[in-house]
Amino acid sequence: MSAIILDGKVTGKKLRENAKERTTLLRKQGHTPCLAVILVGDNPASHSYVKAKEKALAEAGMEGRSLRLGGETSEAELLGVIKSLNADDSVHGILVQLPLPRHIREAVVINAVDPRKDVDCFHRVNVGKLLLEEPGFLPCTPHGVIQLLREHKIPTKGAHAVVIGRSNIVGKPLAMLLARKEFNATVTMCHTGTKNLAFHTRQADILIAAVGQPGLITGDMVKRGAAVIDVGVNRVSVAGETGYRLTGDVVFEEAAQIAGWITPVPGGVGPMTIAMLMLNSLSAAEIRYGGKCGT
Ligand code: NAP
């Protein structure tokens, strides 16, 4: 293996320590940052994501208020919960764990969160600010990827970044961020309508897979020396106690022979997402008490 491993656990820890220090300062002024996390239903992956968030909040000295609602919760009931959290001054951030059960409209729920508490940056107001480059929250996973590139001094200026996936939460905002003058990458966005995916991926100085398909990106699709960022988190069935293992969208063993840098799964982008969530939650509290936005 020749690639440098982009260890999100190490970089994420540094960022979480920064969040902890700033939280201590805020607490000395009598304010404890509080993130409310709403989980509807019993999706096992969602449960483990919420647990990881609760642990990170506790470690940073922040309050985590988890609301676990049954899978039969109606959209109106969920909107009622969000309304009361919006009105609660002791809550600074609200996160609705996705996916929601099929009978609840995600867009309605996301846009019901007060944009000032939308630490995921999914609300249309915050998405607009992101596009217009106005101060505001940045979405956690795309921002985590940017921080990982920054930390490892991976050049973005003039680089060709190929983003596979165009979801509202990862692909689109990440492409928008990389195309900002600040980062100055030339961005290609790929999706299921892309013809000859490998033609595009082989040109990428920075290759980002945010698809959700294990093994989609094989070694022969990677340009030598590229930075390969694997956002994908897929549960693949295996024999054993848990019955599954986590894997990304990239065939790690193959890509690591060719790439200059690569993220592992798990331990790459995932811990960065959590770190950025801590920083956004803290920022939401700091802003409430007179600070500026900027994680
Ligand atoms: P999503 O909403 O399902 O979007 C997947 C995207 O991939 C879509 O734009 C889809 O194209 C594209 N796609 C699917 N198959 C493709 C193919 N064969 N070739 C090219 N493009 C293809 O997923 P998401 O929410 O962005 O998440 C993507 C992955 O990242 C998932 O594994 C998720 O679990 C993971 N994730 C990880 C983190 C983290 O913190 N590590 C955070 C969020 C998500 P179309 O638009 O044409 O359908």
mmCIF file of C-alpha atoms and ligand atoms in Angstrom:
data_model
loop_
_atom_site.group_PDB
_atom_site.id
_atom_site.type_symbol
_atom_site.label_atom_id
_atom_site.label_comp_id
_atom_site.label_asym_id
_atom_site.label_seq_id
_atom_site.Cartn_x
_atom_site.Cartn_y
_atom_site.Cartn_z
ATOM 1 C CA MET A 1 0.000 0.000 0.000
ATOM 2 C CA SER A 2 1.400 3.374 -0.955
ATOM 3 C CA ALA A 3 -1.350 5.845 -0.058
ATOM 4 C CA ILE A 4 -1.291 8.026 3.043
ATOM 5 C CA ILE A 5 -4.272 7.190 5.245
ATOM 6 C CA LEU A 6 -6.519 10.144 5.994
ATOM 7 C CA ASP A 7 -7.405 9.247 9.545
ATOM 8 C CA GLY A 8 -10.667 10.953 10.462
ATOM 9 C CA LYS A 9 -10.432 9.706 14.025
ATOM 10 C CA VAL A 10 -7.223 11.676 14.630
ATOM 11 C CA THR A 11 -8.324 14.852 12.818
ATOM 12 C CA GLY A 12 -11.834 14.611 14.251
ATOM 13 C CA LYS A 13 -10.431 14.312 17.774
ATOM 14 C CA LYS A 14 -8.440 17.533 17.352
ATOM 15 C CA LEU A 15 -11.581 19.348 16.246
ATOM 16 C CA ARG A 16 -13.621 17.872 19.088
ATOM 17 C CA GLU A 17 -10.957 19.023 21.553
ATOM 18 C CA ASN A 18 -11.319 22.522 20.141
ATOM 19 C CA ALA A 19 -15.090 22.229 20.636
ATOM 20 C CA LYS A 20 -14.525 21.083 24.207
ATOM 21 C CA GLU A 21 -12.313 24.094 25.024
ATOM 22 C CA ARG A 22 -14.838 26.529 23.578
ATOM 23 C CA THR A 23 -17.645 24.740 25.411
ATOM 24 C CA THR A 24 -15.775 25.159 28.694
ATOM 25 C CA LEU A 25 -15.556 28.915 28.058
ATOM 26 C CA LEU A 26 -19.257 29.134 27.301
ATOM 27 C CA ARG A 27 -20.152 27.088 30.355
ATOM 28 C CA LYS A 28 -18.110 29.468 32.508
ATOM 29 C CA GLN A 29 -20.488 32.172 31.280
ATOM 30 C CA GLY A 30 -23.396 30.004 32.429
ATOM 31 C CA HIS A 31 -24.447 28.565 29.070
ATOM 32 C CA THR A 32 -24.308 24.858 28.206
ATOM 33 C CA PRO A 33 -24.644 24.155 24.467
ATOM 34 C CA CYS A 34 -27.501 21.732 23.909
ATOM 35 C CA LEU A 35 -28.271 19.612 20.866
ATOM 36 C CA ALA A 36 -31.633 17.858 20.639
ATOM 37 C CA VAL A 37 -31.504 14.691 18.539
ATOM 38 C CA ILE A 38 -34.786 13.245 17.313
ATOM 39 C CA LEU A 39 -34.916 9.630 16.244
ATOM 40 C CA VAL A 40 -38.105 8.170 14.806
ATOM 41 C CA GLY A 41 -38.448 4.405 14.483
ATOM 42 C CA ASP A 42 -35.984 1.590 14.936
ATOM 43 C CA ASN A 43 -33.540 1.743 12.042
ATOM 44 C CA PRO A 44 -30.471 -0.014 13.545
ATOM 45 C CA ALA A 45 -27.932 2.157 11.696
ATOM 46 C CA SER A 46 -29.727 5.323 12.887
ATOM 47 C CA HIS A 47 -29.645 4.053 16.473
ATOM 48 C CA SER A 48 -25.889 3.574 16.314
ATOM 49 C CA TYR A 49 -25.389 7.032 14.736
ATOM 50 C CA VAL A 50 -27.429 8.638 17.522
ATOM 51 C CA LYS A 51 -25.424 6.794 20.187
ATOM 52 C CA ALA A 52 -22.171 8.027 18.638
ATOM 53 C CA LYS A 53 -23.509 11.591 18.693
ATOM 54 C CA GLU A 54 -24.585 11.298 22.338
ATOM 55 C CA LYS A 55 -21.117 10.052 23.276
ATOM 56 C CA ALA A 56 -19.370 12.885 21.412
ATOM 57 C CA LEU A 57 -21.659 15.496 23.008
ATOM 58 C CA ALA A 58 -20.952 14.163 26.501
ATOM 59 C CA GLU A 59 -17.190 14.143 25.828
ATOM 60 C CA ALA A 60 -17.303 17.754 24.666
ATOM 61 C CA GLY A 61 -19.205 18.817 27.789
ATOM 62 C CA MET A 62 -22.351 19.620 25.831
ATOM 63 C CA GLU A 63 -25.884 18.562 26.635
ATOM 64 C CA GLY A 64 -27.446 15.969 24.381
ATOM 65 C CA ARG A 65 -31.219 15.715 24.556
ATOM 66 C CA SER A 66 -32.297 12.584 22.710
ATOM 67 C CA LEU A 67 -35.921 12.054 21.812
ATOM 68 C CA ARG A 68 -36.608 8.522 20.673
ATOM 69 C CA LEU A 69 -40.045 8.338 19.059
ATOM 70 C CA GLY A 70 -41.876 5.221 17.929
ATOM 71 C CA GLY A 71 -42.041 4.282 14.269
ATOM 72 C CA GLU A 72 -45.804 4.970 14.284
ATOM 73 C CA THR A 73 -45.288 8.653 15.196
ATOM 74 C CA SER A 74 -47.280 10.804 12.781
ATOM 75 C CA GLU A 75 -45.849 13.694 10.805
ATOM 76 C CA ALA A 76 -48.052 16.106 12.789
ATOM 77 C CA GLU A 77 -46.743 14.726 16.097
ATOM 78 C CA LEU A 78 -43.159 15.064 14.915
ATOM 79 C CA LEU A 79 -43.800 18.638 13.758
ATOM 80 C CA GLY A 80 -45.262 19.335 17.211
ATOM 81 C CA VAL A 81 -42.052 18.097 18.874
ATOM 82 C CA ILE A 82 -39.947 20.269 16.558
ATOM 83 C CA LYS A 83 -42.140 23.289 17.271
ATOM 84 C CA SER A 84 -41.609 22.964 21.005
ATOM 85 C CA LEU A 85 -37.831 22.515 20.569
ATOM 86 C CA ASN A 86 -37.749 25.585 18.299
ATOM 87 C CA ALA A 87 -39.369 27.566 21.118
ATOM 88 C CA ASP A 88 -37.119 26.159 23.862
ATOM 89 C CA ASP A 89 -34.323 28.658 24.597
ATOM 90 C CA SER A 90 -32.193 26.039 26.312
ATOM 91 C CA VAL A 91 -31.943 24.063 23.036
ATOM 92 C CA HIS A 92 -29.415 25.485 20.553
ATOM 93 C CA GLY A 93 -29.368 22.809 17.884
ATOM 94 C CA ILE A 94 -31.944 20.358 16.547
ATOM 95 C CA LEU A 95 -31.068 17.304 14.498
ATOM 96 C CA VAL A 96 -33.630 14.972 13.001
ATOM 97 C CA GLN A 97 -31.939 11.668 12.275
ATOM 98 C CA LEU A 98 -32.625 10.547 8.689
ATOM 99 C CA PRO A 99 -34.075 8.497 7.130
ATOM 100 C CA LEU A 100 -37.574 9.024 8.510
ATOM 101 C CA PRO A 101 -40.322 6.401 8.199
ATOM 102 C CA ARG A 102 -41.958 6.506 4.770
ATOM 103 C CA HIS A 103 -45.207 8.099 5.983
ATOM 104 C CA ILE A 104 -43.344 11.264 7.062
ATOM 105 C CA ARG A 105 -42.245 13.816 4.473
ATOM 106 C CA GLU A 106 -38.574 14.547 5.044
ATOM 107 C CA ALA A 107 -38.594 17.945 3.348
ATOM 108 C CA VAL A 108 -41.520 19.166 5.478
ATOM 109 C CA VAL A 109 -39.764 18.084 8.654
ATOM 110 C CA ILE A 110 -36.359 19.495 7.700
ATOM 111 C CA ASN A 111 -37.874 22.864 6.832
ATOM 112 C CA ALA A 112 -39.824 22.971 10.106
ATOM 113 C CA VAL A 113 -36.603 23.283 12.114
ATOM 114 C CA ASP A 114 -35.702 26.870 13.029
ATOM 115 C CA PRO A 115 -32.824 27.671 10.605
ATOM 116 C CA ARG A 116 -30.819 29.081 13.540
ATOM 117 C CA LYS A 117 -30.973 25.631 15.151
ATOM 118 C CA ASP A 118 -30.462 23.665 11.918
ATOM 119 C CA VAL A 119 -26.972 22.375 12.730
ATOM 120 C CA ASP A 120 -27.185 19.833 9.898
ATOM 121 C CA CYS A 121 -27.558 22.722 7.418
ATOM 122 C CA PHE A 122 -30.399 20.972 5.582
ATOM 123 C CA HIS A 123 -32.994 23.773 5.837
ATOM 124 C CA ARG A 124 -33.613 25.581 2.543
ATOM 125 C CA VAL A 125 -32.538 28.895 4.105
ATOM 126 C CA ASN A 126 -29.172 27.451 5.120
ATOM 127 C CA VAL A 127 -28.734 25.674 1.788
ATOM 128 C CA GLY A 128 -29.345 29.053 0.110
ATOM 129 C CA LYS A 129 -26.747 30.708 2.336
ATOM 130 C CA LEU A 130 -24.264 27.985 1.463
ATOM 131 C CA LEU A 131 -24.818 28.575 -2.240
ATOM 132 C CA LEU A 132 -24.583 32.356 -1.879
ATOM 133 C CA GLU A 133 -21.535 32.050 0.401
ATOM 134 C CA GLU A 134 -23.243 33.981 3.186
ATOM 135 C CA PRO A 135 -22.131 33.292 6.769
ATOM 136 C CA GLY A 136 -23.934 30.308 8.225
ATOM 137 C CA PHE A 137 -23.617 26.667 9.092
ATOM 138 C CA LEU A 138 -21.894 24.324 6.693
ATOM 139 C CA PRO A 139 -23.268 20.791 6.317
ATOM 140 C CA CYS A 140 -21.335 18.384 8.521
ATOM 141 C CA THR A 141 -20.184 15.678 6.094
ATOM 142 C CA PRO A 142 -19.093 17.999 3.242
ATOM 143 C CA HIS A 143 -17.406 20.327 5.728
ATOM 144 C CA GLY A 144 -15.722 17.334 7.357
ATOM 145 C CA VAL A 145 -14.306 16.301 3.988
ATOM 146 C CA ILE A 146 -12.976 19.825 3.412
ATOM 147 C CA GLN A 147 -11.330 19.811 6.852
ATOM 148 C CA LEU A 148 -9.704 16.461 6.130
ATOM 149 C CA LEU A 149 -8.238 17.824 2.876
ATOM 150 C CA ARG A 150 -7.066 20.968 4.684
ATOM 151 C CA GLU A 151 -5.485 19.108 7.565
ATOM 152 C CA HIS A 152 -3.434 16.994 5.153
ATOM 153 C CA LYS A 153 -2.586 19.978 2.931
ATOM 154 C CA ILE A 154 -4.077 18.282 -0.104
ATOM 155 C CA PRO A 155 -4.090 20.920 -2.836
ATOM 156 C CA THR A 156 -7.531 21.883 -4.091
ATOM 157 C CA LYS A 157 -6.626 24.979 -6.116
ATOM 158 C CA GLY A 158 -6.704 24.057 -9.788
ATOM 159 C CA ALA A 159 -7.327 20.418 -8.875
ATOM 160 C CA HIS A 160 -9.958 18.420 -10.712
ATOM 161 C CA ALA A 161 -12.418 17.144 -8.105
ATOM 162 C CA VAL A 162 -14.827 14.452 -9.212
ATOM 163 C CA VAL A 163 -17.776 14.001 -6.860
ATOM 164 C CA ILE A 164 -19.868 10.865 -7.389
ATOM 165 C CA GLY A 165 -23.330 11.397 -5.956
ATOM 166 C CA ARG A 166 -25.589 14.451 -6.028
ATOM 167 C CA SER A 167 -27.603 14.126 -2.833
ATOM 168 C CA ASN A 168 -28.696 17.279 -1.035
ATOM 169 C CA ILE A 169 -26.741 16.289 2.054
ATOM 170 C CA VAL A 170 -23.395 15.211 0.594
ATOM 171 C CA GLY A 171 -22.730 15.398 -3.156
ATOM 172 C CA LYS A 172 -24.302 18.746 -4.057
ATOM 173 C CA PRO A 173 -23.034 20.789 -1.103
ATOM 174 C CA LEU A 174 -19.565 19.255 -1.361
ATOM 175 C CA ALA A 175 -19.357 20.161 -5.043
ATOM 176 C CA MET A 176 -20.493 23.699 -4.172
ATOM 177 C CA LEU A 177 -17.843 24.047 -1.471
ATOM 178 C CA LEU A 178 -14.996 22.744 -3.609
ATOM 179 C CA ALA A 179 -15.950 25.134 -6.424
ATOM 180 C CA ARG A 180 -15.752 28.152 -4.096
ATOM 181 C CA LYS A 181 -12.926 30.543 -4.997
ATOM 182 C CA GLU A 182 -11.403 29.743 -1.614
ATOM 183 C CA PHE A 183 -10.774 26.140 -2.760
ATOM 184 C CA ASN A 184 -10.799 26.780 -6.522
ATOM 185 C CA ALA A 185 -11.234 23.197 -7.659
ATOM 186 C CA THR A 186 -12.728 22.344 -11.042
ATOM 187 C CA VAL A 187 -15.646 20.116 -10.143
ATOM 188 C CA THR A 188 -17.311 17.316 -12.074
ATOM 189 C CA MET A 189 -20.433 15.791 -10.537
ATOM 190 C CA CYS A 190 -21.349 12.222 -11.480
ATOM 191 C CA HIS A 191 -24.589 10.309 -10.899
ATOM 192 C CA THR A 192 -26.598 7.461 -12.354
ATOM 193 C CA GLY A 193 -27.003 9.392 -15.604
ATOM 194 C CA THR A 194 -23.219 9.643 -16.080
ATOM 195 C CA LYS A 195 -21.903 7.713 -19.066
ATOM 196 C CA ASN A 196 -18.606 5.896 -18.561
ATOM 197 C CA LEU A 197 -18.043 6.707 -14.890
ATOM 198 C CA ALA A 198 -14.473 5.377 -14.999
ATOM 199 C CA PHE A 199 -13.536 7.921 -17.705
ATOM 200 C CA HIS A 200 -14.379 10.686 -15.221
ATOM 201 C CA THR A 201 -12.957 9.110 -12.083
ATOM 202 C CA ARG A 202 -9.600 8.467 -13.784
ATOM 203 C CA GLN A 203 -9.201 12.214 -14.319
ATOM 204 C CA ALA A 204 -9.777 13.089 -10.683
ATOM 205 C CA ASP A 205 -7.027 14.615 -8.571
ATOM 206 C CA ILE A 206 -9.579 14.453 -5.774
ATOM 207 C CA LEU A 207 -12.075 11.618 -6.084
ATOM 208 C CA ILE A 208 -15.052 11.654 -3.753
ATOM 209 C CA ALA A 209 -17.457 8.726 -3.658
ATOM 210 C CA ALA A 210 -20.776 9.485 -1.940
ATOM 211 C CA VAL A 211 -22.954 6.806 -3.447
ATOM 212 C CA GLY A 212 -23.858 3.994 -1.068
ATOM 213 C CA GLN A 213 -22.709 1.106 -3.285
ATOM 214 C CA PRO A 214 -20.013 -1.148 -1.895
ATOM 215 C CA GLY A 215 -17.127 -1.727 -4.256
ATOM 216 C CA LEU A 216 -18.295 0.690 -6.970
ATOM 217 C CA ILE A 217 -14.862 2.304 -7.269
ATOM 218 C CA THR A 218 -12.159 -0.183 -8.133
ATOM 219 C CA GLY A 219 -8.421 0.460 -8.287
ATOM 220 C CA ASP A 220 -8.397 0.823 -12.082
ATOM 221 C CA MET A 221 -10.793 3.787 -11.766
ATOM 222 C CA VAL A 222 -8.319 5.824 -9.694
ATOM 223 C CA LYS A 223 -5.673 8.219 -11.042
ATOM 224 C CA ARG A 224 -2.187 7.617 -9.643
ATOM 225 C CA GLY A 225 -1.507 9.923 -6.692
ATOM 226 C CA ALA A 226 -5.122 11.062 -6.309
ATOM 227 C CA ALA A 227 -6.802 11.815 -2.998
ATOM 228 C CA VAL A 228 -9.619 9.316 -2.613
ATOM 229 C CA ILE A 229 -12.356 10.250 -0.180
ATOM 230 C CA ASP A 230 -14.828 7.474 0.510
ATOM 231 C CA VAL A 231 -18.006 8.879 2.060
ATOM 232 C CA GLY A 232 -19.988 5.681 1.569
ATOM 233 C CA VAL A 233 -21.020 3.651 4.589
ATOM 234 C CA ASN A 234 -22.513 0.305 3.607
ATOM 235 C CA ARG A 235 -23.459 -2.644 5.756
ATOM 236 C CA VAL A 236 -22.350 -5.849 4.098
ATOM 237 C CA SER A 237 -23.561 -9.184 5.500
ATOM 238 C CA VAL A 238 -20.907 -11.437 6.999
ATOM 239 C CA ALA A 239 -20.942 -14.408 9.307
ATOM 240 C CA GLY A 240 -20.251 -13.543 12.940
ATOM 241 C CA GLU A 241 -21.738 -11.858 15.976
ATOM 242 C CA THR A 242 -23.032 -8.646 14.382
ATOM 243 C CA GLY A 243 -23.852 -10.247 11.035
ATOM 244 C CA TYR A 244 -22.407 -7.334 9.078
ATOM 245 C CA ARG A 245 -19.316 -5.256 8.496
ATOM 246 C CA LEU A 246 -19.051 -1.663 7.336
ATOM 247 C CA THR A 247 -17.504 -0.904 4.004
ATOM 248 C CA GLY A 248 -17.248 2.113 1.750
ATOM 249 C CA ASP A 249 -17.933 2.662 -1.952
ATOM 250 C CA VAL A 250 -14.262 2.189 -2.807
ATOM 251 C CA VAL A 251 -12.356 -1.100 -2.956
ATOM 252 C CA PHE A 252 -9.854 0.121 -0.384
ATOM 253 C CA GLU A 253 -7.124 -2.492 -0.909
ATOM 254 C CA GLU A 254 -6.979 -1.773 -4.652
ATOM 255 C CA ALA A 255 -7.318 2.018 -4.520
ATOM 256 C CA ALA A 256 -4.721 2.333 -1.753
ATOM 257 C CA GLN A 257 -2.085 0.908 -4.147
ATOM 258 C CA ILE A 258 -2.687 3.729 -6.625
ATOM 259 C CA ALA A 259 -3.887 6.740 -4.632
ATOM 260 C CA GLY A 260 -1.703 9.314 -2.881
ATOM 261 C CA TRP A 261 -4.153 9.621 0.012
ATOM 262 C CA ILE A 262 -7.181 7.581 0.980
ATOM 263 C CA THR A 263 -9.818 7.510 3.713
ATOM 264 C CA PRO A 264 -10.626 4.210 5.426
ATOM 265 C CA VAL A 265 -14.178 3.086 6.151
ATOM 266 C CA PRO A 266 -14.850 3.124 9.024
ATOM 267 C CA GLY A 267 -12.580 5.782 10.535
ATOM 268 C CA GLY A 268 -12.379 8.287 7.674
ATOM 269 C CA VAL A 269 -15.229 10.661 6.913
ATOM 270 C CA GLY A 270 -17.597 9.357 9.633
ATOM 271 C CA PRO A 271 -15.664 10.768 12.627
ATOM 272 C CA MET A 272 -15.243 14.057 10.751
ATOM 273 C CA THR A 273 -19.018 14.344 10.346
ATOM 274 C CA ILE A 274 -19.493 13.973 14.088
ATOM 275 C CA ALA A 275 -16.750 16.499 14.846
ATOM 276 C CA MET A 276 -18.344 19.070 12.535
ATOM 277 C CA LEU A 277 -21.713 18.438 14.162
ATOM 278 C CA MET A 278 -20.185 19.225 17.560
ATOM 279 C CA LEU A 279 -18.705 22.445 16.183
ATOM 280 C CA ASN A 280 -21.968 23.500 14.528
ATOM 281 C CA SER A 281 -23.907 22.836 17.734
ATOM 282 C CA LEU A 282 -21.402 24.854 19.688
ATOM 283 C CA SER A 283 -21.519 27.655 17.110
ATOM 284 C CA ALA A 284 -25.310 27.745 17.366
ATOM 285 C CA ALA A 285 -24.970 28.315 21.111
ATOM 286 C CA GLU A 286 -22.161 30.863 20.730
ATOM 287 C CA ILE A 287 -24.238 32.840 18.220
ATOM 288 C CA ARG A 288 -27.194 32.830 20.603
ATOM 289 C CA TYR A 289 -25.027 34.527 23.203
ATOM 290 C CA GLY A 290 -23.488 37.076 20.859
ATOM 291 C CA GLY A 291 -20.718 35.211 18.978
ATOM 292 C CA LYS A 292 -20.190 35.094 15.227
ATOM 293 C CA CYS A 293 -20.987 32.156 12.971
ATOM 294 C CA GLY A 294 -18.012 30.192 11.750
ATOM 295 C CA THR A 295 -17.031 26.688 12.665
HETATM 296 P P1 NAP B 1 -28.162 9.108 -1.693
HETATM 297 O O1 NAP B 1 -29.065 10.210 -1.327
HETATM 298 O O2 NAP B 1 -28.705 7.736 -1.873
HETATM 299 O O3 NAP B 1 -27.420 9.538 -3.055
HETATM 300 C C1 NAP B 1 -26.604 8.641 -3.732
HETATM 301 C C2 NAP B 1 -26.095 9.300 -4.990
HETATM 302 O O4 NAP B 1 -25.270 8.377 -5.673
HETATM 303 C C3 NAP B 1 -27.202 9.709 -5.961
HETATM 304 O O5 NAP B 1 -26.944 11.012 -6.435
HETATM 305 C C4 NAP B 1 -27.117 8.668 -7.069
HETATM 306 O O6 NAP B 1 -27.412 9.170 -8.344
HETATM 307 C C5 NAP B 1 -25.634 8.328 -7.033
HETATM 308 N N1 NAP B 1 -25.410 6.979 -7.561
HETATM 309 C C6 NAP B 1 -26.001 5.816 -7.183
HETATM 310 N N2 NAP B 1 -25.503 4.787 -7.879
HETATM 311 C C7 NAP B 1 -24.597 5.299 -8.735
HETATM 312 C C8 NAP B 1 -23.760 4.747 -9.735
HETATM 313 N N3 NAP B 1 -23.736 3.439 -9.986
HETATM 314 N N4 NAP B 1 -22.959 5.573 -10.423
HETATM 315 C C9 NAP B 1 -22.952 6.900 -10.183
HETATM 316 N N5 NAP B 1 -23.720 7.485 -9.245
HETATM 317 C C10 NAP B 1 -24.532 6.694 -8.526
HETATM 318 O O7 NAP B 1 -26.969 8.954 -0.681
HETATM 319 P P2 NAP B 1 -26.253 9.988 0.365
HETATM 320 O O8 NAP B 1 -27.198 10.328 1.432
HETATM 321 O O9 NAP B 1 -25.563 11.065 -0.389
HETATM 322 O O10 NAP B 1 -25.155 9.004 0.955
HETATM 323 C C11 NAP B 1 -24.205 8.371 0.131
HETATM 324 C C12 NAP B 1 -23.380 7.415 0.962
HETATM 325 O O11 NAP B 1 -22.697 8.157 1.949
HETATM 326 C C13 NAP B 1 -24.196 6.369 1.736
HETATM 327 O O12 NAP B 1 -23.450 5.184 1.814
HETATM 328 C C14 NAP B 1 -24.339 6.979 3.115
HETATM 329 O O13 NAP B 1 -24.512 6.005 4.115
HETATM 330 C C15 NAP B 1 -22.998 7.663 3.239
HETATM 331 N N6 NAP B 1 -22.967 8.788 4.167
HETATM 332 C C16 NAP B 1 -21.928 8.812 5.023
HETATM 333 C C17 NAP B 1 -21.799 9.861 5.894
HETATM 334 C C18 NAP B 1 -20.631 9.886 6.812
HETATM 335 O O14 NAP B 1 -20.604 10.648 7.740
HETATM 336 N N7 NAP B 1 -19.602 9.071 6.556
HETATM 337 C C19 NAP B 1 -22.743 10.882 5.913
HETATM 338 C C20 NAP B 1 -23.786 10.838 4.997
HETATM 339 C C21 NAP B 1 -23.893 9.785 4.115
HETATM 340 P P3 NAP B 1 -28.886 9.687 -8.768
HETATM 341 O O15 NAP B 1 -29.007 11.054 -8.159
HETATM 342 O O16 NAP B 1 -28.833 9.709 -10.239
HETATM 343 O O17 NAP B 1 -29.845 8.705 -8.177
#
